[in-house]
mmCIF file of C-alpha atoms in Angstrom:
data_model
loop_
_atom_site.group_PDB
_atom_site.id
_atom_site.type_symbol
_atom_site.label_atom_id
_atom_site.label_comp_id
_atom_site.label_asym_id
_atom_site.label_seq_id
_atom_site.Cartn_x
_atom_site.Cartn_y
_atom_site.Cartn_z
ATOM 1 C CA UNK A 1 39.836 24.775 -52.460
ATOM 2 C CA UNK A 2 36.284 25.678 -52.314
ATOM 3 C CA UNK A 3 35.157 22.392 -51.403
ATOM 4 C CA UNK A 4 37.221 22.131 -48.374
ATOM 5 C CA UNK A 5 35.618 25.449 -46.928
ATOM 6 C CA UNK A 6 31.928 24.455 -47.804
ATOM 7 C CA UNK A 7 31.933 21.670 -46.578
ATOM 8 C CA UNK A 8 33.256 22.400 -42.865
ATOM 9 C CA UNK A 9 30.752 25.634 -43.340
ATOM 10 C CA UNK A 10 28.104 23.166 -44.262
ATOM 11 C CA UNK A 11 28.942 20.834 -40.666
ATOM 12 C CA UNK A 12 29.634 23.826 -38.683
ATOM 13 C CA UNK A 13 26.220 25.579 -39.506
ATOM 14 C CA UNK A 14 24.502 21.812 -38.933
ATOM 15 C CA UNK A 15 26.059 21.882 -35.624
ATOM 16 C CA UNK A 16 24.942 25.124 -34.665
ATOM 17 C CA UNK A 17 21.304 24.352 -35.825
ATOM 18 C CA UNK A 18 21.338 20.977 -33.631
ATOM 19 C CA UNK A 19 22.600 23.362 -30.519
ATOM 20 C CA UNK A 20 19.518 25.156 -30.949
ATOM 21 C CA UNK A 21 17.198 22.369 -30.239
ATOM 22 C CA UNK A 22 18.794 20.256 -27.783
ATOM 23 C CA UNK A 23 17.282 18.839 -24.506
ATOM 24 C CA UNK A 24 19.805 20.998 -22.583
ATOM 25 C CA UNK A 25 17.468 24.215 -23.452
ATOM 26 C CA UNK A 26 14.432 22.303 -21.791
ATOM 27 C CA UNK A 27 12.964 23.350 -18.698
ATOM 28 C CA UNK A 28 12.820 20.277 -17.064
ATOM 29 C CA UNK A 29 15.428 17.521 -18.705
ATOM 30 C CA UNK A 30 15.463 15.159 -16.494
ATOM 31 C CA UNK A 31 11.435 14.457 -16.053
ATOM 32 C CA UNK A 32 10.736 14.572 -20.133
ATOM 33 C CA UNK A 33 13.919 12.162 -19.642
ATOM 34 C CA UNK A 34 12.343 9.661 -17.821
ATOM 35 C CA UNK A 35 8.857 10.522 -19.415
ATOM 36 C CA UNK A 36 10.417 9.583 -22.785
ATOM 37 C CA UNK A 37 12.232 6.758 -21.254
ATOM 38 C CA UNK A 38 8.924 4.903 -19.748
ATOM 39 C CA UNK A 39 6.648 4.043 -22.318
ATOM 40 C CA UNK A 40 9.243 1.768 -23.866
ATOM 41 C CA UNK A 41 10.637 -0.029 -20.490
ATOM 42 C CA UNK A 42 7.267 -0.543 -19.868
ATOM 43 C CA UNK A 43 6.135 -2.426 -22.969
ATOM 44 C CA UNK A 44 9.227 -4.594 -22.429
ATOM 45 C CA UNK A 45 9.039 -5.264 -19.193
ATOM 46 C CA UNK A 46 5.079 -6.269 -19.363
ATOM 47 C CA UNK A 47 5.856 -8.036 -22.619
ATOM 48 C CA UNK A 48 8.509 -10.054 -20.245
ATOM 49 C CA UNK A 49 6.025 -10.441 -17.682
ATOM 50 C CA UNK A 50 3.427 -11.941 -19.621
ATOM 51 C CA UNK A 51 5.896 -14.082 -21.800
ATOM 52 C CA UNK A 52 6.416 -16.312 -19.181
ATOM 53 C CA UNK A 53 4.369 -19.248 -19.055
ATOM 54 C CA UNK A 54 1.910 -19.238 -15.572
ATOM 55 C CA UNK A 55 3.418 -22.366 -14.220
ATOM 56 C CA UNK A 56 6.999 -20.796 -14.201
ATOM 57 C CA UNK A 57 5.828 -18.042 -11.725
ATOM 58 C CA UNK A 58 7.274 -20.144 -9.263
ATOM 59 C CA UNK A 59 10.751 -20.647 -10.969
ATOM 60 C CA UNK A 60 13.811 -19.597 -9.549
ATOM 61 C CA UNK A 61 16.867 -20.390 -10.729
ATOM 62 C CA UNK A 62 19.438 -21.259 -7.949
ATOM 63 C CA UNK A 63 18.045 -21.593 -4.497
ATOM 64 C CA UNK A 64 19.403 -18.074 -3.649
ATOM 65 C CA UNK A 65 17.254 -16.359 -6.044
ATOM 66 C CA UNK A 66 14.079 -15.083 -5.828
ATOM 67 C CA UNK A 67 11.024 -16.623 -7.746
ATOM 68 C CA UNK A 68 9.885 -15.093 -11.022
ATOM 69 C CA UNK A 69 6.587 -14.008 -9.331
ATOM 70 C CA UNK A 70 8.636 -12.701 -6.507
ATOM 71 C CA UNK A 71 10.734 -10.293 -9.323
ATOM 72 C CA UNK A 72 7.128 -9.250 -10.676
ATOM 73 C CA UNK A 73 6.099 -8.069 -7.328
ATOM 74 C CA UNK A 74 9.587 -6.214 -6.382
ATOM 75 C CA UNK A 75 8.825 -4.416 -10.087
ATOM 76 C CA UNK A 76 5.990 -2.595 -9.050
ATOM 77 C CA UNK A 77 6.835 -1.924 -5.873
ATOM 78 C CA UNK A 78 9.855 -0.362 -6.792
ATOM 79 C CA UNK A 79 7.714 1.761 -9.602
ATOM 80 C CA UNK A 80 5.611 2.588 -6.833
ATOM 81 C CA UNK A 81 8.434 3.446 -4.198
ATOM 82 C CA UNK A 82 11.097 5.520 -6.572
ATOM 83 C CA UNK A 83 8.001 7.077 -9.260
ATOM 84 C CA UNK A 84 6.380 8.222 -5.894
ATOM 85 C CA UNK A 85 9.864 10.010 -4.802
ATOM 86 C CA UNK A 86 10.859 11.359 -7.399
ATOM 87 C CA UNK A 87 7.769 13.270 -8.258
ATOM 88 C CA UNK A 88 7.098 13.965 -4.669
ATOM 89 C CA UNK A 89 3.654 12.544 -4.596
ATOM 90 C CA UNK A 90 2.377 9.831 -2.540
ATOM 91 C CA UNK A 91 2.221 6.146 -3.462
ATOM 92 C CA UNK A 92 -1.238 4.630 -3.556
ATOM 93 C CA UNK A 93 -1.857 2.441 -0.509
ATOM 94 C CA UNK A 94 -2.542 -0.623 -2.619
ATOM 95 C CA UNK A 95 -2.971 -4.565 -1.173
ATOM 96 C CA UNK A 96 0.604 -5.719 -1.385
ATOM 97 C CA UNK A 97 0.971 -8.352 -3.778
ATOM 98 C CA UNK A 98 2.571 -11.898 -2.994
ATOM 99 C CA UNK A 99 4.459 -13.945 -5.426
ATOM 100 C CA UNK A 100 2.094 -16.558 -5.036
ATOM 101 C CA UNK A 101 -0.528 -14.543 -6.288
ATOM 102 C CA UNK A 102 -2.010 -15.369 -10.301
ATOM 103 C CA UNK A 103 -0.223 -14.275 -13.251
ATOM 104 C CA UNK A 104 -3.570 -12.421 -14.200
ATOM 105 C CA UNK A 105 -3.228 -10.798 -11.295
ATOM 106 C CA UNK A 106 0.343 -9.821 -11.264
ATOM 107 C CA UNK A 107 0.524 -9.205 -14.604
ATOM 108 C CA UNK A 108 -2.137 -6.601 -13.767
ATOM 109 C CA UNK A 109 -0.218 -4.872 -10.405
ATOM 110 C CA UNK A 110 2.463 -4.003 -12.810
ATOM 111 C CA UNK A 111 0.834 -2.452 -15.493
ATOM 112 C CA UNK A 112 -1.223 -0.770 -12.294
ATOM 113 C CA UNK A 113 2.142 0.501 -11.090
ATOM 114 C CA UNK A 114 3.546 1.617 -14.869
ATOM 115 C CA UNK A 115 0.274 3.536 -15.012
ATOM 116 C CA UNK A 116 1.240 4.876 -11.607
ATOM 117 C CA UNK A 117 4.960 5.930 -12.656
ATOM 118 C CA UNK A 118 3.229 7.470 -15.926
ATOM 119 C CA UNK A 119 0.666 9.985 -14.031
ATOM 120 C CA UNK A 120 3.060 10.840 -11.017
ATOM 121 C CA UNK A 121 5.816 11.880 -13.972
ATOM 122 C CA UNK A 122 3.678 14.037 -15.505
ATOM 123 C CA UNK A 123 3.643 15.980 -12.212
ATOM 124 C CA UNK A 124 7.530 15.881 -11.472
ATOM 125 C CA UNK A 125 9.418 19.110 -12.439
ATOM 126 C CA UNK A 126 13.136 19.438 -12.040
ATOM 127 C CA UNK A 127 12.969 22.112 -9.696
ATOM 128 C CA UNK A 128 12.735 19.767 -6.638
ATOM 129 C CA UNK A 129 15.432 17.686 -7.756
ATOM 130 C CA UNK A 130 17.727 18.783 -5.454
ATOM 131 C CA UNK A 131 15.333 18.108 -2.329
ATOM 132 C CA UNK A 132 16.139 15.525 -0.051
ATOM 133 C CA UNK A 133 14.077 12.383 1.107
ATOM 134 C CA UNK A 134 13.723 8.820 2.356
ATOM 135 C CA UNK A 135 14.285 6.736 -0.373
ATOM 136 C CA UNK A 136 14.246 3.773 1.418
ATOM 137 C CA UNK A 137 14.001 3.518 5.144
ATOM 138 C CA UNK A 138 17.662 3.796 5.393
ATOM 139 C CA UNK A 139 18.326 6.136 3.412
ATOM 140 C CA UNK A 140 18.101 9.186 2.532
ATOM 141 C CA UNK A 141 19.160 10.913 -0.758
ATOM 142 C CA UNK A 142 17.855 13.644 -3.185
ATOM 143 C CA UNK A 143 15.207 13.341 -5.950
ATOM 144 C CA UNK A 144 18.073 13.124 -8.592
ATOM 145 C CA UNK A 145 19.352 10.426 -7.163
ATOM 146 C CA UNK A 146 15.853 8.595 -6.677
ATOM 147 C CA UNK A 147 15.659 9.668 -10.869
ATOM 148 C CA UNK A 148 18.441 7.455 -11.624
ATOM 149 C CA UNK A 149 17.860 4.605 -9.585
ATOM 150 C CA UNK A 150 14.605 4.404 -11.315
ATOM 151 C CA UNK A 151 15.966 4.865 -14.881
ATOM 152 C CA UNK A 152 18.338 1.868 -13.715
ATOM 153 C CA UNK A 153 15.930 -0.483 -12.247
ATOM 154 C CA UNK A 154 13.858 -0.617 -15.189
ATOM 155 C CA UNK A 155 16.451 -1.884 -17.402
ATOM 156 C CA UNK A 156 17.897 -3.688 -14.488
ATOM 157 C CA UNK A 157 14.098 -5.402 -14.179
ATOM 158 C CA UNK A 158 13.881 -6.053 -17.388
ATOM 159 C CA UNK A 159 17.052 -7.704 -18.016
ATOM 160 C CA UNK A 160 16.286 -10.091 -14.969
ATOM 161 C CA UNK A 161 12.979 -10.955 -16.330
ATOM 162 C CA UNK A 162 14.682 -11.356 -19.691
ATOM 163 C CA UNK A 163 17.261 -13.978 -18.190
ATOM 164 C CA UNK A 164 14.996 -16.021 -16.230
ATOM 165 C CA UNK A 165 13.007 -16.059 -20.183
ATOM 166 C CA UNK A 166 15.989 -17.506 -21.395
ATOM 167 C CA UNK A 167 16.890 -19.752 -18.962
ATOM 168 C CA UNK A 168 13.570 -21.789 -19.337
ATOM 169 C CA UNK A 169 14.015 -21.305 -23.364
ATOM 170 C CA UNK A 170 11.959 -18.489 -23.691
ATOM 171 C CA UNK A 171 13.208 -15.253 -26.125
ATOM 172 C CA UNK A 172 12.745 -12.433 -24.443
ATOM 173 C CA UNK A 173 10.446 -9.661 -26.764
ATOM 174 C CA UNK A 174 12.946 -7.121 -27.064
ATOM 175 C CA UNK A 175 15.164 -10.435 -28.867
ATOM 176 C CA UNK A 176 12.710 -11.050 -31.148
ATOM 177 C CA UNK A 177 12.581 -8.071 -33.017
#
């Protein structure tokens, strides 16, 4: 009989002490979200990057698709584009890179534009995510939307980088842990 009251006691108080430290008592969630989340999509994603070989920058795998080099450069400049909305600073006005460009030297735009995402997130505070602003040229939407979007595309770029790895027989890094 005593057991079966200590031991709900026991959980019960566990819960309680895991209440006290959750994210929810933060003051901004949602940046120390995507601060926490970044350091990890961004080792994968460069991993991915420079895992494929330099003559496969120009592979694409149905006509309809977009060249690996092309994917690179839509990576960092969607880092630049949603990192710069959702902290509400500017992006850099950087040379725009071209798929045909080295894999030095892409491989290099998208750690620039990781490094980017990491400083502008530092400045973000969840106070202005309710603001509004041009996301993209058509369209507007608020700063938690832009926060999502971005969580999203870096697992969405990654996975895409990670397919076009397998699809010339390449495992992806996160596969070869």
């Amino acid at each position: 009989m005593n057991r079966t009251l200590v031991i709900p006691a026991v959980l019960l108080l566990a819960a309680w002490a895991a209440a006290q430290t959750t994210p929810a008592q933060m003051k901004n969630p949602v940046s120390a979200a995507l601060r926490d989340i970044l350091p990890g999509r961004q080792k994968n994603t460069v991993a991915a990057v420079e895992a494929m070989p330099a003559d496969k920058f120009t592979y694409k795998p149905t006509a309809d698709q977009m060249t690996f080099g092309h994917l690179v450069v839509h990576m960092a400049e969607t880092n630049y584009l949603l990192c710069s909305k959702v902290a509400a600073v500017p992006a850099p006005k950087d040379e725009e890179g071209k798929d045909t460009d080295s894999k030095d030297k892409l491989v290099a735009a998208l750690r620039a534009s990781f490094d980017f995402c990491s400083d502008a997130l530092t400045k973000m505070d969840d106070s202005k995510l309710a603001e509004t602003t041009e996301i993209f040229p058509v369209r507007q939407g608020s700063r938690a939307w832009a926060s999502l979007i971005l969580a999203g595309a870096w697992a969405d770029h990654y996975a895409e980088a990670a397919i076009y790895l397998r699809l010339i027989g390449v495992l992806p890094p996160t596969a070869k842990k």
